PDB file of C-alpha atoms and ligand atoms in Angstrom:
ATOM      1  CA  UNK A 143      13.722  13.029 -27.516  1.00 75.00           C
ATOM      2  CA  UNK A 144      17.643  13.229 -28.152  1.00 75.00           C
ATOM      3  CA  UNK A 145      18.171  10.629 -25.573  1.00 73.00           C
ATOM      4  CA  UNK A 146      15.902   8.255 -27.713  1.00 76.00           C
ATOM      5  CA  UNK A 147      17.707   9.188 -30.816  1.00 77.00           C
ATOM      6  CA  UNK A 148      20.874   8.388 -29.443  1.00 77.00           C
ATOM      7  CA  UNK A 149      20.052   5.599 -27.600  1.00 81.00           C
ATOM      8  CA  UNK A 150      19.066   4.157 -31.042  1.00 76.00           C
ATOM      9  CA  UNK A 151      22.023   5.136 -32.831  1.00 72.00           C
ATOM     10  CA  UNK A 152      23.860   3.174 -29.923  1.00 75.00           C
ATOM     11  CA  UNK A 153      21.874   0.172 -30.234  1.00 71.00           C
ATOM     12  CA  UNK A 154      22.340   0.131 -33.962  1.00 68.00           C
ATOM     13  CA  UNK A 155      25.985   0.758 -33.542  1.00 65.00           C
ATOM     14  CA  UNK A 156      25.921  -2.302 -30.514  1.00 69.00           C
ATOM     15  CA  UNK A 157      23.992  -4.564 -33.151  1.00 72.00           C
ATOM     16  CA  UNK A 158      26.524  -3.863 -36.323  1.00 70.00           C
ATOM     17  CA  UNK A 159      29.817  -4.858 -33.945  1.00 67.00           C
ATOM     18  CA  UNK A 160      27.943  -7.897 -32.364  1.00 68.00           C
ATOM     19  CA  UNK A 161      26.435  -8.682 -36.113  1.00 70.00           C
ATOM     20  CA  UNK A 162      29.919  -8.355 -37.513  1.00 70.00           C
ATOM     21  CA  UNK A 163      31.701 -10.330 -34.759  1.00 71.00           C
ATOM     22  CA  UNK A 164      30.041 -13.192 -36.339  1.00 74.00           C
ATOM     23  CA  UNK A 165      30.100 -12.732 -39.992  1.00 75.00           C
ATOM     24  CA  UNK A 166      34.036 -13.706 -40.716  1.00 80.00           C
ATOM     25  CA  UNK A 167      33.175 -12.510 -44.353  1.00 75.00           C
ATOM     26  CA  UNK A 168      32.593  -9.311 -43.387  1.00 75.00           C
ATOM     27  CA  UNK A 169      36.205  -8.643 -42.598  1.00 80.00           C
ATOM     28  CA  UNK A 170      35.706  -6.077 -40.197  1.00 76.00           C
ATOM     29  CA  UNK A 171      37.554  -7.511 -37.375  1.00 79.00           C
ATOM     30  CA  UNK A 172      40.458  -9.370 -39.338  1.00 87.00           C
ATOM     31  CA  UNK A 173      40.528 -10.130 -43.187  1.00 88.00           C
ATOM     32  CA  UNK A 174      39.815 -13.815 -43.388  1.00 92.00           C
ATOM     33  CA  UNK A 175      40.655 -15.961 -46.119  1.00 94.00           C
ATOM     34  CA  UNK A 176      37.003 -16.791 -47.268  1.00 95.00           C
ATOM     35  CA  UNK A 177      37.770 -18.740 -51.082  1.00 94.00           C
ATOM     36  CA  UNK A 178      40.520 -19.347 -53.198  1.00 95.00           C
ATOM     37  CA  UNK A 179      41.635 -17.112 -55.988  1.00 94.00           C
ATOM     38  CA  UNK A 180      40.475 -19.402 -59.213  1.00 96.00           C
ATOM     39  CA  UNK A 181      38.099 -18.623 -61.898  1.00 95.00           C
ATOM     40  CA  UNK A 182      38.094 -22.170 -62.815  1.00 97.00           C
ATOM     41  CA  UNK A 183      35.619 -24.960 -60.818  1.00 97.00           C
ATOM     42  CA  UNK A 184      37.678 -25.552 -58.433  1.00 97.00           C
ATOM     43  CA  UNK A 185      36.791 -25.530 -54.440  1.00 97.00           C
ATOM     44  CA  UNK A 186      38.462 -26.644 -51.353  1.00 98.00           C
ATOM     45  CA  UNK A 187      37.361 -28.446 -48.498  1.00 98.00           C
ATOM     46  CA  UNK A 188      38.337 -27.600 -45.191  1.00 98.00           C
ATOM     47  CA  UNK A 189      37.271 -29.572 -41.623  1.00 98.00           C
ATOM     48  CA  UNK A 190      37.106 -28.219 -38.156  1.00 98.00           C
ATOM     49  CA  UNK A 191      37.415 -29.624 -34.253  1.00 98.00           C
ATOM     50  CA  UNK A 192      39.544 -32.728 -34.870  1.00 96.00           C
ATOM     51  CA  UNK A 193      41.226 -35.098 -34.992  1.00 98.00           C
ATOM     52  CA  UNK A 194      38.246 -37.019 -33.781  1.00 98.00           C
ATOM     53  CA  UNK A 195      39.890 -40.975 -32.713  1.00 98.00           C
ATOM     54  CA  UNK A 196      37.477 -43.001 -35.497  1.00 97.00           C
ATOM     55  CA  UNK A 197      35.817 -40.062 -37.666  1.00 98.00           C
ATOM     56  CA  UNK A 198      39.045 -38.499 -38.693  1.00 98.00           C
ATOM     57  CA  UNK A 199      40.986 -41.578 -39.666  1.00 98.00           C
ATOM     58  CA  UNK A 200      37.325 -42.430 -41.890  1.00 98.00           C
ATOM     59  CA  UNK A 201      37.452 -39.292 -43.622  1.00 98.00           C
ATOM     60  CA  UNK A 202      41.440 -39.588 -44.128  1.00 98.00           C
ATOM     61  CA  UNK A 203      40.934 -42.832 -46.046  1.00 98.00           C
ATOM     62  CA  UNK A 204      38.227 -41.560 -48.161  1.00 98.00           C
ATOM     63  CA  UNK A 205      40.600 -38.358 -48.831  1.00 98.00           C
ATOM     64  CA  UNK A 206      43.245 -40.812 -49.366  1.00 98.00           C
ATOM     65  CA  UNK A 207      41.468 -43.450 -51.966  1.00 98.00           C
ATOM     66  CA  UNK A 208      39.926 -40.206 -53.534  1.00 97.00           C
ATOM     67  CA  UNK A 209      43.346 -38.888 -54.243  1.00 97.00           C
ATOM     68  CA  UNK A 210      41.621 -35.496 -52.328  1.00 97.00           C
ATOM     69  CA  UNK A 211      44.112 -33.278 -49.999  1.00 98.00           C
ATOM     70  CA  UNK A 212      42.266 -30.728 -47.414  1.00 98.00           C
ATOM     71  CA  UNK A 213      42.487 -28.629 -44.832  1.00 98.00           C
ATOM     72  CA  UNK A 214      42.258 -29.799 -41.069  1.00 98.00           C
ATOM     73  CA  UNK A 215      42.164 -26.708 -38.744  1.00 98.00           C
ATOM     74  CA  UNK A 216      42.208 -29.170 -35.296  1.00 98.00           C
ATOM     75  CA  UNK A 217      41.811 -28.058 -31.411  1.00 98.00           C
ATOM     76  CA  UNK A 218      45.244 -28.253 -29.627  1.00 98.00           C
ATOM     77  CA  UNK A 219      43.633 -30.684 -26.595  1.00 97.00           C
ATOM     78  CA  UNK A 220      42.145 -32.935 -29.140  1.00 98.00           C
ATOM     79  CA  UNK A 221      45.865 -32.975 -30.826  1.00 98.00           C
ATOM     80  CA  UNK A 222      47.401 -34.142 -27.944  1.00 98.00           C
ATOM     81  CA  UNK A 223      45.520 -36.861 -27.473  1.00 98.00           C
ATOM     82  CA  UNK A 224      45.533 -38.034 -31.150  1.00 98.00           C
ATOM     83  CA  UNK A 225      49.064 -37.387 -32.033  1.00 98.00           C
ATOM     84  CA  UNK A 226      49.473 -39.891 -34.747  1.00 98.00           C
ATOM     85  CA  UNK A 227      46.001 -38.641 -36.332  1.00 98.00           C
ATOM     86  CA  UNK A 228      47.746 -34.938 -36.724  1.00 98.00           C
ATOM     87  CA  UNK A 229      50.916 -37.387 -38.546  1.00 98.00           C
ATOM     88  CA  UNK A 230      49.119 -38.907 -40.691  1.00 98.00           C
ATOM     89  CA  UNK A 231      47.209 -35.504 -41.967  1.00 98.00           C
ATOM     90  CA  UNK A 232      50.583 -34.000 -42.921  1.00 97.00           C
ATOM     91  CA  UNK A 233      51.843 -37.320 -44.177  1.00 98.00           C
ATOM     92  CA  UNK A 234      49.215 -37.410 -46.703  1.00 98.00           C
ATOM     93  CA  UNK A 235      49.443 -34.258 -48.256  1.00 97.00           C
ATOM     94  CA  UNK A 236      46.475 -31.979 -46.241  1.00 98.00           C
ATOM     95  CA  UNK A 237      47.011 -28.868 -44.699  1.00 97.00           C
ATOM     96  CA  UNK A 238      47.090 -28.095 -40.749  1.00 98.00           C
ATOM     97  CA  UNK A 239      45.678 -24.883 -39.647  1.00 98.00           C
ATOM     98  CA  UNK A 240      44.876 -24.598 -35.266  1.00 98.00           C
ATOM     99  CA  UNK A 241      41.394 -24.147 -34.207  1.00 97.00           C
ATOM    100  CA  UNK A 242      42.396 -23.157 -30.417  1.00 97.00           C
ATOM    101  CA  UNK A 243      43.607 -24.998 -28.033  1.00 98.00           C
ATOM    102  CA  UNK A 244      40.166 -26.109 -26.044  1.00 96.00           C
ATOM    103  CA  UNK A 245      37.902 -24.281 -28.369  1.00 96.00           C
ATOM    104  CA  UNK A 246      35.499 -22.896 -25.494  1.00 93.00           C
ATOM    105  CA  UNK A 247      32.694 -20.629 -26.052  1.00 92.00           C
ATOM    106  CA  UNK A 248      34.679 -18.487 -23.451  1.00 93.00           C
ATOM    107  CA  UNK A 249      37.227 -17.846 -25.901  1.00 91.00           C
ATOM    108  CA  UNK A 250      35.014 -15.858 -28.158  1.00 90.00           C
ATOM    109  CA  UNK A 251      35.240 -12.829 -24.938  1.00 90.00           C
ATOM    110  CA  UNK A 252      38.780 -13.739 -23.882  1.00 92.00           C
ATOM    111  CA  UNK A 253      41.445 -11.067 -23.402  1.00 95.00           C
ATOM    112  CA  UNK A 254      43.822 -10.113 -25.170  1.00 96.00           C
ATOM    113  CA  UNK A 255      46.519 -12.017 -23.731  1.00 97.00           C
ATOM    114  CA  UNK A 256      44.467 -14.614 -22.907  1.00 97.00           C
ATOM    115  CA  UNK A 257      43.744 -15.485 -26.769  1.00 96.00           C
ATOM    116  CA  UNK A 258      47.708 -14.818 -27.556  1.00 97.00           C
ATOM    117  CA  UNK A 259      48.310 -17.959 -24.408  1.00 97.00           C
ATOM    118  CA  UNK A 260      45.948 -19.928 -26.132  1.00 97.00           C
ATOM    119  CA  UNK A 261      46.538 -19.686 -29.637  1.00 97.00           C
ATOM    120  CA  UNK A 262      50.370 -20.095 -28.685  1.00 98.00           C
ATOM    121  CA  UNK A 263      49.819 -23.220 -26.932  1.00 98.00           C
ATOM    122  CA  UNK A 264      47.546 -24.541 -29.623  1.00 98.00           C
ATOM    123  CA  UNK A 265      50.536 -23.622 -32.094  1.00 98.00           C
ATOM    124  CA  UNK A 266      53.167 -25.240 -30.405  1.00 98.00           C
ATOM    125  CA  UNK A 267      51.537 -28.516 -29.470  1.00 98.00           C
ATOM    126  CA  UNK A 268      50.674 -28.487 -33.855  1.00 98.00           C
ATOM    127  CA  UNK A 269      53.896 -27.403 -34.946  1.00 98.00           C
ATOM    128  CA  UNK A 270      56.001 -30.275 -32.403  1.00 98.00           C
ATOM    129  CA  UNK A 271      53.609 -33.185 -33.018  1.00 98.00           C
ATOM    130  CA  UNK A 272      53.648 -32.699 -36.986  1.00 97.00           C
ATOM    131  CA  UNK A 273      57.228 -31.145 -36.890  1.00 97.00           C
ATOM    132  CA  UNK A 274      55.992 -28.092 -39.523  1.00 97.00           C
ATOM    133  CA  UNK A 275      55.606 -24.787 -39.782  1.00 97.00           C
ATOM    134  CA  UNK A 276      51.836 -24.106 -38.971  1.00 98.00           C
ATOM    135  CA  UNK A 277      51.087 -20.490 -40.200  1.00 97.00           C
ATOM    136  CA  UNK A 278      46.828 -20.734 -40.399  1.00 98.00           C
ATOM    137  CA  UNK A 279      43.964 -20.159 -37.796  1.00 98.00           C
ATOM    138  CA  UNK A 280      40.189 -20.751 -38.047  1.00 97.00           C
ATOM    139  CA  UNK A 281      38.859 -18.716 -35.261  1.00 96.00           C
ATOM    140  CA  UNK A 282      36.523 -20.847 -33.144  1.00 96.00           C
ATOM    141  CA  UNK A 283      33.121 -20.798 -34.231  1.00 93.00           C
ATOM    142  CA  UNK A 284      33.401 -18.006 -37.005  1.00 91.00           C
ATOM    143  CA  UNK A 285      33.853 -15.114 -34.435  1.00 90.00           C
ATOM    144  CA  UNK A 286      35.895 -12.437 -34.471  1.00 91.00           C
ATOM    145  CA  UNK A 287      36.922  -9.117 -32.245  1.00 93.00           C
ATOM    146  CA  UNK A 288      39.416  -6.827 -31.465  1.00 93.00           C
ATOM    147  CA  UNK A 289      41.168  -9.115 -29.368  1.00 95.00           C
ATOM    148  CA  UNK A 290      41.263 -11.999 -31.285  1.00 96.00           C
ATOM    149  CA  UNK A 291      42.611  -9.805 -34.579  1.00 95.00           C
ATOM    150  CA  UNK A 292      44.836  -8.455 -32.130  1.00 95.00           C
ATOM    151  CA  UNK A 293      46.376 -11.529 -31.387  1.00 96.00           C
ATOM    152  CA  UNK A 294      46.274 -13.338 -34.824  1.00 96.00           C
ATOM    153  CA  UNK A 295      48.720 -10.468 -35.774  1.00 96.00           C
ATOM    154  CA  UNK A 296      50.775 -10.229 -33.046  1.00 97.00           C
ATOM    155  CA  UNK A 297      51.246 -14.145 -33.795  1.00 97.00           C
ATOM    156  CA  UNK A 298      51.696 -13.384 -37.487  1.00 97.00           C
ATOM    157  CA  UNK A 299      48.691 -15.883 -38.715  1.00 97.00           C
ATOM    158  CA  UNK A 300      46.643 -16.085 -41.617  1.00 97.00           C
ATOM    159  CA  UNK A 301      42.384 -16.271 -40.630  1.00 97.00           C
ATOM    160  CA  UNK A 302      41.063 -18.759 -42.428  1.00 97.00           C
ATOM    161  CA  UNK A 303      36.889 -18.368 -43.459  1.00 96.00           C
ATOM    162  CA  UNK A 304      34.795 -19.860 -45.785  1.00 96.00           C
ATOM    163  CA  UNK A 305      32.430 -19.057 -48.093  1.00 94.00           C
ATOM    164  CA  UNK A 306      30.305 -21.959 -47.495  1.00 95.00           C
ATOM    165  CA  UNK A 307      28.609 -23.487 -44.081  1.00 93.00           C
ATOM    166  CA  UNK A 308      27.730 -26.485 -44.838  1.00 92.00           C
ATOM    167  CA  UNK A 309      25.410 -26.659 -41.273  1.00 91.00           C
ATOM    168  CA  UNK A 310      26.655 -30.288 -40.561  1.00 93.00           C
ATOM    169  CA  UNK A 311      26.562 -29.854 -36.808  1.00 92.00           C
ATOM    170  CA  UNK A 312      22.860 -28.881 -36.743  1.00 89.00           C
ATOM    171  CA  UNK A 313      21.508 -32.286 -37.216  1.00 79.00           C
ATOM    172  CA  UNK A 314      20.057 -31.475 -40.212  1.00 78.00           C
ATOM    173  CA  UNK A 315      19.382 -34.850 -42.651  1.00 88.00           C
ATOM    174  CA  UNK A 316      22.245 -35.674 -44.954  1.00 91.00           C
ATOM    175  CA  UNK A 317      20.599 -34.577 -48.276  1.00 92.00           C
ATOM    176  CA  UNK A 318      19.423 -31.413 -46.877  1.00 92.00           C
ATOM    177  CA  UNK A 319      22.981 -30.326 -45.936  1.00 94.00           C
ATOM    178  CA  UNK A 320      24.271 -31.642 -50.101  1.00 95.00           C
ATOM    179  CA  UNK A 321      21.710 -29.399 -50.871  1.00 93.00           C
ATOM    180  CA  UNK A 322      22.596 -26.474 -49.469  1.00 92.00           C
ATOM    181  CA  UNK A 323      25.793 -26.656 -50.306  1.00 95.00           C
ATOM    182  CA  UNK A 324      24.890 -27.470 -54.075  1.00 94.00           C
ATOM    183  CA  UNK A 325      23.117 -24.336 -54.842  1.00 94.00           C
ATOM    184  CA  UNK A 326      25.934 -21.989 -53.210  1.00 95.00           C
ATOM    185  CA  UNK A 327      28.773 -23.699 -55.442  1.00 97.00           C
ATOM    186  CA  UNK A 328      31.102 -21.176 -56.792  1.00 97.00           C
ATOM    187  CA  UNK A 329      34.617 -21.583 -58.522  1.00 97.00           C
ATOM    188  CA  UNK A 330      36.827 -20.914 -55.663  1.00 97.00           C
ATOM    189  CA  UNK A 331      34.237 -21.414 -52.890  1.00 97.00           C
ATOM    190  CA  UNK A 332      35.834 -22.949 -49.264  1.00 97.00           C
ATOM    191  CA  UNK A 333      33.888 -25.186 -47.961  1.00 97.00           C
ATOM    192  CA  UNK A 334      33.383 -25.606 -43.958  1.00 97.00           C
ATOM    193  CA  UNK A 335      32.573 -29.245 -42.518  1.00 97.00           C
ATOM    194  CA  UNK A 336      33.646 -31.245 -39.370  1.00 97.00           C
ATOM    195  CA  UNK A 337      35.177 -34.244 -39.019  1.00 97.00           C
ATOM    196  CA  UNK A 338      34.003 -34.584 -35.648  1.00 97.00           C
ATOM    197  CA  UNK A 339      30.587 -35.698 -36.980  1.00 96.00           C
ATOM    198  CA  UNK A 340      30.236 -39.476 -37.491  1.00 95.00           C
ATOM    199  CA  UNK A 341      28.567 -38.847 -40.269  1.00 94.00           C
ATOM    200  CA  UNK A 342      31.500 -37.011 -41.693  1.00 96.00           C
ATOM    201  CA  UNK A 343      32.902 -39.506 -44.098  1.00 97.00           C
ATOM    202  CA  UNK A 344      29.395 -40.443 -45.760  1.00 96.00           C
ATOM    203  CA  UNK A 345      28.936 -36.795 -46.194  1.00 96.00           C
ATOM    204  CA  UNK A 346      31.895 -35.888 -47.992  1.00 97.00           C
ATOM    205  CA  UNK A 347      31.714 -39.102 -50.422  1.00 97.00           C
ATOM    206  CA  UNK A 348      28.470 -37.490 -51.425  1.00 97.00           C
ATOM    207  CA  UNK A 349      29.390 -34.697 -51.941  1.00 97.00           C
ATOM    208  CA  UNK A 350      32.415 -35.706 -54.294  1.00 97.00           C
ATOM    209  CA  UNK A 351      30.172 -37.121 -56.518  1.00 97.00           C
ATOM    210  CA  UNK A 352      27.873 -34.171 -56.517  1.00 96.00           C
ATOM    211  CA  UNK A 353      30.926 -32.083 -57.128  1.00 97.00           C
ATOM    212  CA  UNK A 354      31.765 -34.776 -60.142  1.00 96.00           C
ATOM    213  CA  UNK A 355      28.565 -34.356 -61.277  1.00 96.00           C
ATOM    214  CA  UNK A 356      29.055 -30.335 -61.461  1.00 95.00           C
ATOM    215  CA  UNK A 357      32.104 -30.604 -62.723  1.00 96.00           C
ATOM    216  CA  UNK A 358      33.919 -29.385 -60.427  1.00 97.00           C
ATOM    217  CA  UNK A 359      37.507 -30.102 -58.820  1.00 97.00           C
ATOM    218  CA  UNK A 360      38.370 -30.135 -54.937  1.00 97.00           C
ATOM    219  CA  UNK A 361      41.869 -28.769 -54.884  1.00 97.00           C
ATOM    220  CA  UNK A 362      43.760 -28.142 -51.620  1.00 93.00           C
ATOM    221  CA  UNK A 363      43.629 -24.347 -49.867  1.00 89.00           C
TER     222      UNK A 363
HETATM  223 ZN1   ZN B 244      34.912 -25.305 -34.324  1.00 89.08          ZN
END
């Protein structure tokens, strides 16, 4: 009977830590940087797994003609082969944040070390293509654990959340995604989107007017 008990209580306890590796709001792991400190409508958008070779530069010149700066939290590999993508994001005002260098699902149960290499790498690639200081992380796919809080210390980072997922990659039909995101609108609400999606740019013009229409302001992280 004990040995049921306590096999529960460890399965519970198992459940919580994998549970929490996954909610980045939770904080348990690392405190994450999940909205903006504003009581006024104001929100900021933030874009994952570029720079993407023709969905980035789309999104940059609807930023750009929208007079909009972001955030751009980009995979290292992806940066190397699209330096003058990762240029033009600082040039025009956004803000770079790394993503990891090859963003693997195999990251997520990396060592220690291993996620200090990586995040390093990913760093110095940023930081020597734009030629700033970059300072913020997005862990790769909202996970977090004891190794990867480990290492965003050791590497003095900021962990950057959200407080909206917008669910772009899941295929789901443009006005499903506006809607979702609609009815979770808070002053100082982070957005999360991707501007690997080709369907990035059309989103995001969307969604500024919806966020016209609500009266509220994107302003940058
Ligand atoms: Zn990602």
């Amino acid at each position: 009977m004990m040995f049921i008990a306590l096999g529960a209580i460890l399965f519970i306890v198992l459940l919580l830590v994998f549970t929490a590796s996954l909610k980045i709001g939770w904080g348990v792991f690392i405190r994450s940087q999940c909205f903006i400190d504003t009581n006024a409508k104001e929100i900021a958008l933030t874009f994952d797994d570029g720079p993407h070779p023709e969905h980035t530069p789309k999104l940059l010149d609807l930023l750009k003609e929208k007079e909009i700066q972001a955030a751009f939290f980009v995979i290292g590999e992806q940066a190397e082969k699209y330096p003058e993508i990762i240029k033009r994001v600082i040039a025009e005002g956004h803000i770079l944040g790394i993503h990891s260098f090859y963003h693997k699902p195999s990251f997520t149960i990396c060592s220690r070390q291993a996620v200090i290499d990586d995040l390093t790498r990913c760093r110095n690639t940023i930081e020597e293509i734009s030629q700033t200081k970059v300072s913020l992380f997005r862990p790769p796919f909202g996970v977090t654990n004891p190794n990867i809080a480990a290492a965003v210390k050791f590497l003095k980072m900021t962990s950057v959340g959200w407080s909206i997922r917008s669910f772009d990659t899941t295929g789901k039909n443009e006005s499903r995604i506006l809607k979702r995101i609609a009815k979770s609108l808070f002053p100082g609400a982070i957005v999360l989107l991707h501007d690997r999606l080709p369907e990035c740019a059309s989103l995001v013009g969307k969604l500024l007017v919806l966020l016209d229409e609500r009266g509220y302001k994107v302003v940058r992280l």
